GROMACS .gro file of C-alpha atoms in nm:
model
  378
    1UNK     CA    1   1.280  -0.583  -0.822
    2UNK     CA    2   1.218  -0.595  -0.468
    3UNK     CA    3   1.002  -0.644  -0.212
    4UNK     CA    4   1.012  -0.358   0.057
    5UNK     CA    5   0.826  -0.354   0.344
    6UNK     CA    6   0.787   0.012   0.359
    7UNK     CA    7   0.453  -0.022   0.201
    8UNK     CA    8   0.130   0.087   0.251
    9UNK     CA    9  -0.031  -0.184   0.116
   10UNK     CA   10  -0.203  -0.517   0.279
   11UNK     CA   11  -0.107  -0.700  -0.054
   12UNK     CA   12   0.231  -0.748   0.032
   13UNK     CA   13   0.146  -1.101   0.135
   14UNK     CA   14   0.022  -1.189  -0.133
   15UNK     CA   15   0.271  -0.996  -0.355
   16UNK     CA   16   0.537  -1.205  -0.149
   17UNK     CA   17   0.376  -1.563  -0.180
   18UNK     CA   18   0.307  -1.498  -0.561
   19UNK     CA   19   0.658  -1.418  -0.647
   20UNK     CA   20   0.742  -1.742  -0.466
   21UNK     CA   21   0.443  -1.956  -0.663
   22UNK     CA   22   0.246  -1.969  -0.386
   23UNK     CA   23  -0.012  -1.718  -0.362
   24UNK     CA   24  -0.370  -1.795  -0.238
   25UNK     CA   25  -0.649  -1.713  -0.455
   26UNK     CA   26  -0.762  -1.337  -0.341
   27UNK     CA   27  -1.076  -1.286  -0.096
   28UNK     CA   28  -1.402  -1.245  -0.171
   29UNK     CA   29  -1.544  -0.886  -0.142
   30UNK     CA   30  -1.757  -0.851   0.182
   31UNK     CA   31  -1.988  -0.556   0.192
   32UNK     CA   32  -1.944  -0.250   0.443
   33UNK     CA   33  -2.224  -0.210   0.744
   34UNK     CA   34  -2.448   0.087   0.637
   35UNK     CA   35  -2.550   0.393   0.824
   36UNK     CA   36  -2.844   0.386   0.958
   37UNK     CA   37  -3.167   0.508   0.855
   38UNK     CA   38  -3.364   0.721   1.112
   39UNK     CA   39  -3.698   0.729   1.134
   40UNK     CA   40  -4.003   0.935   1.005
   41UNK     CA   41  -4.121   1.025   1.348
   42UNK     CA   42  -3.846   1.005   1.586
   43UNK     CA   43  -3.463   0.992   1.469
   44UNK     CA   44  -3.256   0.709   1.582
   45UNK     CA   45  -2.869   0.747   1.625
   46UNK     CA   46  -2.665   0.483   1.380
   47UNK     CA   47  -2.590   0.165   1.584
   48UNK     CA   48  -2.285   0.080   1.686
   49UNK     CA   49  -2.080  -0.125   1.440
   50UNK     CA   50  -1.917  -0.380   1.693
   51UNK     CA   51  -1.543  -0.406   1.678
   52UNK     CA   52  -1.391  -0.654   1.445
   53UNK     CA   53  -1.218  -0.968   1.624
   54UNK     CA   54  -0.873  -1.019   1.543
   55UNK     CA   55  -0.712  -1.313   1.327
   56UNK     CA   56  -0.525  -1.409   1.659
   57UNK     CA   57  -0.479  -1.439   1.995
   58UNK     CA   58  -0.183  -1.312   2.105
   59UNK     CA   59   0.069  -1.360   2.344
   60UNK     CA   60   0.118  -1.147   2.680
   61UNK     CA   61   0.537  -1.096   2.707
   62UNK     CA   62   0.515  -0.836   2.931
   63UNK     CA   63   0.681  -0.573   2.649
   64UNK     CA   64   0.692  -0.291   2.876
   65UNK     CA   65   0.978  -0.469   3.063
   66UNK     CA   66   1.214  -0.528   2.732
   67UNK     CA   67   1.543  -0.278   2.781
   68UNK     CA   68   1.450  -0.183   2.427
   69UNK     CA   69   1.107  -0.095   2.451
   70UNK     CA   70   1.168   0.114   2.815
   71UNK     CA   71   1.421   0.355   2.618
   72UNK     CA   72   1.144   0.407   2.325
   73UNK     CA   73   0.894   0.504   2.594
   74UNK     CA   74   1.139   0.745   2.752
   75UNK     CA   75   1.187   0.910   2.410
   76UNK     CA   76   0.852   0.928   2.330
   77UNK     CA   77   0.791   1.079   2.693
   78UNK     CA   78   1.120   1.324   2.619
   79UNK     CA   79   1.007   1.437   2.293
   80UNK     CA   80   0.626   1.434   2.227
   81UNK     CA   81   0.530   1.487   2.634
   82UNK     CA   82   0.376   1.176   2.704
   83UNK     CA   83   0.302   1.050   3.058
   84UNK     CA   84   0.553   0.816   3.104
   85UNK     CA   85   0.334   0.585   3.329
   86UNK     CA   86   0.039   0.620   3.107
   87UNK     CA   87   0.266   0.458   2.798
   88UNK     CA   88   0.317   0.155   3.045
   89UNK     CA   89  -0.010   0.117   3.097
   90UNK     CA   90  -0.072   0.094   2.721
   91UNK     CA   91   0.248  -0.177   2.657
   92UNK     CA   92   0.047  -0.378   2.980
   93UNK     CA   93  -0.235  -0.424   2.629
   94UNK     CA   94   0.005  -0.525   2.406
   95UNK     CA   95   0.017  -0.866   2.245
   96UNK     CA   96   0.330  -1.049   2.070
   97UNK     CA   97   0.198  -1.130   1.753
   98UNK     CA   98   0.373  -1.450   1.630
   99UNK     CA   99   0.172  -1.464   1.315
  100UNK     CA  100   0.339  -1.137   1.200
  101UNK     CA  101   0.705  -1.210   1.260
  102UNK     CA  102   0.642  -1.541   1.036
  103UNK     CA  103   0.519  -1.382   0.773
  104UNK     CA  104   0.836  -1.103   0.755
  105UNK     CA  105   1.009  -1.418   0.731
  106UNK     CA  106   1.193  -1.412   0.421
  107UNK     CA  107   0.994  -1.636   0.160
  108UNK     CA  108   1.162  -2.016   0.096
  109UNK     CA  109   1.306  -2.068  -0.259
  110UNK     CA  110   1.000  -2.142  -0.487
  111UNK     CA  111   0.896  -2.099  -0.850
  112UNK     CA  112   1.047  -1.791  -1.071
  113UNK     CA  113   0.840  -1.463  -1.042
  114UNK     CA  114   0.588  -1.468  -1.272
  115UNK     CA  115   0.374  -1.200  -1.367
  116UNK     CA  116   0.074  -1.400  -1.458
  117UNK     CA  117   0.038  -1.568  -1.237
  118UNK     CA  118   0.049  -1.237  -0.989
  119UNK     CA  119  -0.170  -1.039  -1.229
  120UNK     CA  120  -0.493  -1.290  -1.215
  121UNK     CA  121  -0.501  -1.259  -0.834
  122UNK     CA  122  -0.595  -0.895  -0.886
  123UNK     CA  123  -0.760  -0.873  -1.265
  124UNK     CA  124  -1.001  -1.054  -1.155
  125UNK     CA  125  -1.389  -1.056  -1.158
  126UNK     CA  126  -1.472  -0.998  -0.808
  127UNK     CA  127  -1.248  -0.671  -0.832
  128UNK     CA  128  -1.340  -0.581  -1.116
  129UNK     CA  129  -1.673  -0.583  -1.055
  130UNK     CA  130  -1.667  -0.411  -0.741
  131UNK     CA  131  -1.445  -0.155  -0.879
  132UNK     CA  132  -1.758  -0.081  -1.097
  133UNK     CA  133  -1.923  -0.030  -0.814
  134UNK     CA  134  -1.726   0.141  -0.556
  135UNK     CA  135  -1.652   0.393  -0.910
  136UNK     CA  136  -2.039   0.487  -0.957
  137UNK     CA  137  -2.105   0.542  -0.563
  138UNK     CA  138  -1.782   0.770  -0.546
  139UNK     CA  139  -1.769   0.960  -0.885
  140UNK     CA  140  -1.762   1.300  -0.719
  141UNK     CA  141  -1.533   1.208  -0.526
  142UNK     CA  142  -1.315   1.083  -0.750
  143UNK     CA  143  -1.375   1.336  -0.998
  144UNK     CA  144  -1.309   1.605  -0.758
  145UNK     CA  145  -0.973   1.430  -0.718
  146UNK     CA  146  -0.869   1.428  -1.053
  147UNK     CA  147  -0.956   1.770  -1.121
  148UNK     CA  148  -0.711   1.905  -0.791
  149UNK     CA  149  -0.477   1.643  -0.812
  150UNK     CA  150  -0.477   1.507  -1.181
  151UNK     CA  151  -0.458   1.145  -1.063
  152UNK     CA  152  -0.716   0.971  -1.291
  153UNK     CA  153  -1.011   0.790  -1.168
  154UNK     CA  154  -0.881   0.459  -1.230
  155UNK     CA  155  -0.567   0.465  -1.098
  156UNK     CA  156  -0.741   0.574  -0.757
  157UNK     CA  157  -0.977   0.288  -0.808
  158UNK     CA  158  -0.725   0.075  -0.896
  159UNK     CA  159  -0.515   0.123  -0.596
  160UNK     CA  160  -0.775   0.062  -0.365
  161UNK     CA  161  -0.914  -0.267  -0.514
  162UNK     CA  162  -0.587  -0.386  -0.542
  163UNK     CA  163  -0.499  -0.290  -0.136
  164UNK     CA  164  -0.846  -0.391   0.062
  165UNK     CA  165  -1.100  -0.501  -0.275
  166UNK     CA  166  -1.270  -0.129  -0.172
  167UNK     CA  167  -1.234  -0.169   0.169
  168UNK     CA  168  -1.370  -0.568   0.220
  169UNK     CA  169  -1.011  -0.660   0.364
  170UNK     CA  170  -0.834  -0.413   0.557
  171UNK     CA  171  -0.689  -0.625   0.804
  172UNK     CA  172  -0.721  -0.717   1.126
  173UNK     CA  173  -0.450  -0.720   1.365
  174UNK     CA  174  -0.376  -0.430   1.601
  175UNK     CA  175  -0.194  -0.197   1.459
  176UNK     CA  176  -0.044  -0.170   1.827
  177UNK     CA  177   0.017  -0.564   1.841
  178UNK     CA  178   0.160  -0.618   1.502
  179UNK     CA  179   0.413  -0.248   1.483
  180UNK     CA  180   0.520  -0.302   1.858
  181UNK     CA  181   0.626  -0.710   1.751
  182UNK     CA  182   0.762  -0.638   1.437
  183UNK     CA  183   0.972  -0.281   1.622
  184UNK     CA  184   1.135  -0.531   1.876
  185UNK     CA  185   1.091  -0.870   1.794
  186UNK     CA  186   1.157  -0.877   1.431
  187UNK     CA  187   1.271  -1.205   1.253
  188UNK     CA  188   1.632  -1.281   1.170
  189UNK     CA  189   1.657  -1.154   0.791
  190UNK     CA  190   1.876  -0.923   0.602
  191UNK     CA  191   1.857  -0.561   0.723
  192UNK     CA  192   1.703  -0.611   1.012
  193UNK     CA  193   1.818  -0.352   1.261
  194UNK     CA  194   1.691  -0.095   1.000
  195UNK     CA  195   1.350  -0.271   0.975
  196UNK     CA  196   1.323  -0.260   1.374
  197UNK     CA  197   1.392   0.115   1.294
  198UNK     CA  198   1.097   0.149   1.057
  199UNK     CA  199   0.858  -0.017   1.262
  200UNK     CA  200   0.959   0.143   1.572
  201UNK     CA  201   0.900   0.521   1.361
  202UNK     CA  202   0.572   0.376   1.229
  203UNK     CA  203   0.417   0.282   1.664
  204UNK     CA  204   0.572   0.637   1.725
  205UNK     CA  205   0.324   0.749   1.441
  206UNK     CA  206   0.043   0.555   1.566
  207UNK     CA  207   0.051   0.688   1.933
  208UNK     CA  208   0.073   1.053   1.803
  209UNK     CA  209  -0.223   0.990   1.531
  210UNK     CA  210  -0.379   0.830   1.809
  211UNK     CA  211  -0.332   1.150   2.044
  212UNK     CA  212  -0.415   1.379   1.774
  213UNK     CA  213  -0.695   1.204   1.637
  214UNK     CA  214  -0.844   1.115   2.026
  215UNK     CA  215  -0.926   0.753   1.929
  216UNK     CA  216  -0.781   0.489   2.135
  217UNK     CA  217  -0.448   0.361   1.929
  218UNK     CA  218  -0.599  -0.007   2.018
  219UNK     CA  219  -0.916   0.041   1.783
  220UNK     CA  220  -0.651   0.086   1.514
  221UNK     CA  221  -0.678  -0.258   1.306
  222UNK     CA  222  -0.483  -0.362   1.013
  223UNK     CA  223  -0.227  -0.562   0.789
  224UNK     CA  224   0.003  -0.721   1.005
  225UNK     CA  225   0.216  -0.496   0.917
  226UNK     CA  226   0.034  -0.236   1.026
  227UNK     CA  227  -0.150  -0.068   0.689
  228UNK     CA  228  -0.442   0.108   0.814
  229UNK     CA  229  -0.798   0.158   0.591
  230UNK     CA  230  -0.912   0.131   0.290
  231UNK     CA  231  -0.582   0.226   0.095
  232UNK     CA  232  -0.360   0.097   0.354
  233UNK     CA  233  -0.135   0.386   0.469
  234UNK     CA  234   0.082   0.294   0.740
  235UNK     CA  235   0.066   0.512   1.051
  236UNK     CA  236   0.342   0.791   0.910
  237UNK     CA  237   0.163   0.811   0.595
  238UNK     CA  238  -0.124   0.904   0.765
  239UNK     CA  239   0.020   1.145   0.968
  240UNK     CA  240   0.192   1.284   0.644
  241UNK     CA  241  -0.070   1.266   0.326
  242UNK     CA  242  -0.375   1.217   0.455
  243UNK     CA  243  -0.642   1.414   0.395
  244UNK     CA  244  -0.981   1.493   0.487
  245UNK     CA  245  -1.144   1.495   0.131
  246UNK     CA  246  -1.517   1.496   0.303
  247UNK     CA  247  -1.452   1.814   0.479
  248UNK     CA  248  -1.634   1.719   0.803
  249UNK     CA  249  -1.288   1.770   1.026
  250UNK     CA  250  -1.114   1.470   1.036
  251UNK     CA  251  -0.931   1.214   0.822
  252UNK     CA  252  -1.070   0.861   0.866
  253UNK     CA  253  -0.930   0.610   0.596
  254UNK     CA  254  -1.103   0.350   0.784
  255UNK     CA  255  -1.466   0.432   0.727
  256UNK     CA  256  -1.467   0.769   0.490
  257UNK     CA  257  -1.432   0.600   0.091
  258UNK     CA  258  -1.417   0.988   0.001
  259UNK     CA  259  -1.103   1.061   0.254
  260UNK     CA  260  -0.928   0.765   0.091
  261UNK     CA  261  -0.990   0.860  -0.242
  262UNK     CA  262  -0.820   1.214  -0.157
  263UNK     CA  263  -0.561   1.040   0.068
  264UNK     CA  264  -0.440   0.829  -0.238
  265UNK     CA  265  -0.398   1.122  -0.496
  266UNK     CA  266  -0.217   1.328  -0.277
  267UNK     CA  267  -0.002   1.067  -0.183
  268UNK     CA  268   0.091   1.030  -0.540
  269UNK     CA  269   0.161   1.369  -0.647
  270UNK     CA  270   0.351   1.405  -0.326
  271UNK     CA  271   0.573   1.107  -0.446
  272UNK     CA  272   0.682   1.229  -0.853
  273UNK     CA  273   0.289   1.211  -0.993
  274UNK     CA  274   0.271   1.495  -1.301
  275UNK     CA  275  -0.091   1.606  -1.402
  276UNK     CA  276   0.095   1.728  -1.736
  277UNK     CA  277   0.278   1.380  -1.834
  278UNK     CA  278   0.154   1.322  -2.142
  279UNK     CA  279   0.016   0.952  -2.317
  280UNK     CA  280   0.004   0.650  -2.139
  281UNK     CA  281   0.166   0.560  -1.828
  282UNK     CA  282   0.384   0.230  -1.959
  283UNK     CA  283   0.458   0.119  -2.366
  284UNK     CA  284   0.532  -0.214  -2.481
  285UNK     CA  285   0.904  -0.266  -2.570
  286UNK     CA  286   1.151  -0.549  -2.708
  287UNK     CA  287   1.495  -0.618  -2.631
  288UNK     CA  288   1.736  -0.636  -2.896
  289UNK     CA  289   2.002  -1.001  -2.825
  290UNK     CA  290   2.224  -0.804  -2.766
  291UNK     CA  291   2.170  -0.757  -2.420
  292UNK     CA  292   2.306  -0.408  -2.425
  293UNK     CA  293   1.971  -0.303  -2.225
  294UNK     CA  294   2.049  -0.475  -1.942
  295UNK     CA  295   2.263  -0.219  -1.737
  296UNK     CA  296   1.911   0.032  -1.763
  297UNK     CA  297   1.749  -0.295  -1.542
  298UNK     CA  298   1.726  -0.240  -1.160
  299UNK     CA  299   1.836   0.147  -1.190
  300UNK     CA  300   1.611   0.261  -0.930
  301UNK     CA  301   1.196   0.305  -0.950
  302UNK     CA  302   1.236   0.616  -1.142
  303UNK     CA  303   1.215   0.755  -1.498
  304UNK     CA  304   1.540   0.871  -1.514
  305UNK     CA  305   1.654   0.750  -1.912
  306UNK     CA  306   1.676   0.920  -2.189
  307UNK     CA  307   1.455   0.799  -2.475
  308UNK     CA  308   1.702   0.759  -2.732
  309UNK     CA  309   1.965   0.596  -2.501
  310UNK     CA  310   1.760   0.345  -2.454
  311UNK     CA  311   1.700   0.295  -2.805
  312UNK     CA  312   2.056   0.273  -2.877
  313UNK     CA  313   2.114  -0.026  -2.643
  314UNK     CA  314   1.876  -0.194  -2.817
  315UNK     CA  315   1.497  -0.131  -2.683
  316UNK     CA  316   1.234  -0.079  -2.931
  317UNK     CA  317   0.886   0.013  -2.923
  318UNK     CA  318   0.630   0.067  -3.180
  319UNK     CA  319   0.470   0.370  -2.999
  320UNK     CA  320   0.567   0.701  -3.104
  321UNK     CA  321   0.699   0.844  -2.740
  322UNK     CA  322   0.655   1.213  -2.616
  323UNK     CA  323   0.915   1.461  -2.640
  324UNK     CA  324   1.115   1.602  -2.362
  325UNK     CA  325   1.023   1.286  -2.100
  326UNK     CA  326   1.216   1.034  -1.949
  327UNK     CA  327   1.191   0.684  -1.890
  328UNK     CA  328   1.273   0.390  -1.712
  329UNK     CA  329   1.311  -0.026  -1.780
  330UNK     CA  330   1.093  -0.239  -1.664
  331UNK     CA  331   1.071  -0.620  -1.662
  332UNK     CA  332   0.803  -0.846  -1.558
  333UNK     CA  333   0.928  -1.181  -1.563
  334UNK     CA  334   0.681  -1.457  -1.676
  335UNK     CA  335   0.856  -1.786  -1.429
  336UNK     CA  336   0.952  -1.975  -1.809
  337UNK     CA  337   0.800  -1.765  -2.059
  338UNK     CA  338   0.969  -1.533  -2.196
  339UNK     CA  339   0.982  -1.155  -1.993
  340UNK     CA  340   0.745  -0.852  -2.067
  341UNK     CA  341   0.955  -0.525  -2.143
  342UNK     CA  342   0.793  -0.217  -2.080
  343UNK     CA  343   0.882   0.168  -2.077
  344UNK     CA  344   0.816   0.330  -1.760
  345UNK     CA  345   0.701   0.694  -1.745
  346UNK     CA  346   0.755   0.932  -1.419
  347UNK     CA  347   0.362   0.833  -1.327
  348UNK     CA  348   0.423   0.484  -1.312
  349UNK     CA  349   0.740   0.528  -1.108
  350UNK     CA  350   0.496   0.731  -0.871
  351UNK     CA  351   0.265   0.470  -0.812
  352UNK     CA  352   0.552   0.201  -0.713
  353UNK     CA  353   0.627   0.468  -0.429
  354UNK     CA  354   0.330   0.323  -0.265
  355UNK     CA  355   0.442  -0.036  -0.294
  356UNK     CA  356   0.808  -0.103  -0.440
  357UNK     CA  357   0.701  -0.311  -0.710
  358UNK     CA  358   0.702  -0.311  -1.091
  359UNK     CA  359   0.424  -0.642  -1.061
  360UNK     CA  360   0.256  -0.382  -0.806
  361UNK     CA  361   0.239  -0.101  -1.040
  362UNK     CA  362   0.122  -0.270  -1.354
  363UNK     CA  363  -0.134  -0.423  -1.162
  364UNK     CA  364  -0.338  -0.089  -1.028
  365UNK     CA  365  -0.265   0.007  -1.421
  366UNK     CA  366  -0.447  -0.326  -1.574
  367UNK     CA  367  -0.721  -0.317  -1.302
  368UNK     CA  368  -0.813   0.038  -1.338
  369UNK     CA  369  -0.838   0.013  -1.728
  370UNK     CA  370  -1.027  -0.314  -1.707
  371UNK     CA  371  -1.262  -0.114  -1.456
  372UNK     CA  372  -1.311   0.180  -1.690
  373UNK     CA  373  -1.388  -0.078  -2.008
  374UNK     CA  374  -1.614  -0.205  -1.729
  375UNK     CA  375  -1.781   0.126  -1.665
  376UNK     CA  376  -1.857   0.184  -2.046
  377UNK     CA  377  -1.967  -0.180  -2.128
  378UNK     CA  378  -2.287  -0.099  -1.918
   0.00000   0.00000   0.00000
C-alpha cells in the first residue's frame, strides 16, 4: 500500500505521519460562520466573512523569473488565451511555501503501519459526533444523493469527516502558493519529475477554475497540497466532478455542504462505484500458513479476483459472498499484532480512488457506520 499524492484529501498528513507512528491527535471541530439573519423591518445583506490568515508567511523568490515557470506561462498563454503579462502579474503574488516542500518530504523510518493506531485518529468522538450532526442538517441532501447516485449516506458522511471533520479544517495555504512550490520546487524524492508534472496540471486547473468561476485564484485556500473545500478535491477534480447539487449556478465546495455532498458521489461513481453491488462493502477473511495468498497482495486497488481463486490459495471467510462479483486482498497491518485480512468489493476499491489507501478506505467505512449507529442511538 501506498501513499500517493494524487489525492484529494487534507488527511494525507496525517495518513503519512500515522503510518510512520507519529501522527498528531486530530483537530477539534470548529463551527462554520452563519448567514446572516435580516431584519423584520429593513433587510441587511450577510456580512462579510473575513478571509482566513494563512499557516505561513511565505517567501518572495521572484517565481515569475524561473526558466521553468516562464515556459508554463507561455503554454498557458498558447493554449487557454491568457494575457501573458497579466499571468506575471499574478506569479509577482506568489509565495515559496517551505512548509509544503517539507512535508512531501518522504517520511523518516519509524514504527510499522498500524491500523489502530490510524483508525482512532478518525473513529473518534469529535467526528463522530459531528457526523451526527452535519447528517441531520443535510439529509435531503444526502438523500437526494443516494437516490441519483446510489452512494449511501454514510459513506458521503464519512468521507467528509474524515477529509475537513465537515468542513472545520480545510486548510489554509494558497492553493496558488502551495501548487506553484510543489510544480517547481518539489523536494528530492522518488518520482519526482512526474510529481512536478502533477502539480504543475493541478495550478493549470486552478487558473482556469479561477477564470471560469470569476473568483480571484488567490482566495483559493487549502491543504498544502492544494485540496480545496469541504471534501478536498484538488483543482482538476473540481474542474472534472464537481457539481452544483444546490442548483443556484455554481459549484462552491468551499461554502455549499449540499455541492460537496453531490461533488463526492459523483466522484465515486465516476471512479468504479456500482449502485447494484450487492452486501457489504469489505468481509472479514483469514489466511491459510500457507502463504499461497500472498501473490493476490498489492495487485492494484481494484476488485479484480475471482472468489473461488482466492479461496483456493487459502483465504477464508465465514460470510456467504454474492455471486457473479469480484474481489480484491486487502491487508491492514497492525505494527506487531498480527494483520487484518479483508475482502474488497468494487465499492471499496472506488472509494480508495479518492485517496490511495486501504487504511483510507476502511476508515470512511468504520466512521460512516459508527455515524449511522449514532443516528439511531438517539
Amino acid at each position: 500500500m501506498k501513499l500517493s499524492l494524487h489525492t484529494n484529501t487534507l488527511s494525507s498528513a496525517l495518513l503519512a505521519l500515522a503510518l510512520a507512528g507519529t501522527a498528531p491527535a486530530p483537530a477539534a471541530a470548529a463551527t462554520p460562520a452563519a448567514h446572516s439573519k435580516a431584519k423584520a423591518k429593513k433587510a441587511k445583506p450577510a456580512k462579510a466573512v473575513p478571509a482566513k490568515k494563512t499557516d505561513y508567511e511565505g517567501e518572495f523568490v521572484n517565481f515569475g523569473q524561473w526558466k521553468e515557470v516562464g515556459q508554463f506561462l507561455d503554454e498557458m498563454a498558447a493554449k487557454h488565451g491568457f494575457d501573458r503579462k497579466e499571468l506575471e502579474a499574478t506569479m509577482m503574488q506568489v509565495r515559496y511555501v517551505d512548509s509544503a516542500v517539507q512535508l512531501m518530504k518522504p517520511a523518516p523510518p519509524g514504527k510499522p503501519k498500524n491500523w489502530q493506531a490510524y483508525s482512532k485518529l478518525f473513529i473518534e468522538p469529535v467526528r463522530i459526533n459531528g457526523g451526527v450532526k452535519f447528517w441531520n442538517e443535510n439529509r435531503e441532501a444526502l438523500a437526494r444523493a443516494e437516490a441519483l447516485y446510489g452512494v449511501p449516506a454514510e459513506i458521503i458522511v464519512g468521507i467528509i469527516g474524515v477529509e475537513t471533520v465537515y468542513g472545520s479544517n480545510t486548510g489554509r495555504f494558497r492553493v496558488m502558493d502551495a501548487l506553484t512550490t510543489l510544480a517547481f520546487a518539489y523536494p528530492l524524492a522518488p518520482a519526482r519529475e512526474a510529481r512536478m508534472a502533477f502539480f504543475k496540471g493541478e495550478l493549470e486547473s486552478t487558473l482556469l477554475y479561477a477564470r471560469q468561476a470569476g473568483i480571484d485564484p488567490f482566495s483559493l485556500l487549502g491543504s498544502y497540497a492544494g485540496a480545496v473545500g469541504l471534501p478536498q478535491f484538488m483543482p482538476s477534480n473540481i474542474m472534472k466532478y464537481a457539481v452544483d447539487f444546490d442548483g443556484n449556478g455554481r459549484v462552491d465546495l468551499r461554502n455549499s455542504p449540499t455541492d460537496a455532498i453531490g461533488s463526492v458521489a459523483a466522484f465515486l461513481v465516476a471512479h468504479g462505484w456500482r449502485r447494484d453491488d450487492p452486501g457489504p462493502l469489505v468481509y472479514a477473511a483469514t489466511v491459510s500458513p500457507s502463504r499461497q495468498w500472498e501473490r493476490f497482495i498489492n495487485q492494484g486497488l481494484e476488485a479484480k479476483f475471482r472468489p473461488q481463486d482466492l479461496m483456493s490459495a487459502g483465504v477464508v471467510t465465514t460470510s456467504t459472498l454474492p455471486e457473479g462479483m469480484n474481489f480484491g486482498l486487502v491487508d491492514l497491518q497492525n505494527g506487531s499484532e498480527p494483520t487484518e485480512f479483508w475482502l474488497g468489493s468494487n465499492n471499496f476499491f472506488s472509494i480508495t480512488q479518492y485517496n490511495r489507501s486501504y487504511f483510507y478506505a476502511m476508515s470512511v467505512l468504520e466512521l460512516g457506520r459508527a455515524i449511522k449507529l449514532s443516528r439511531r442511538d438517539l
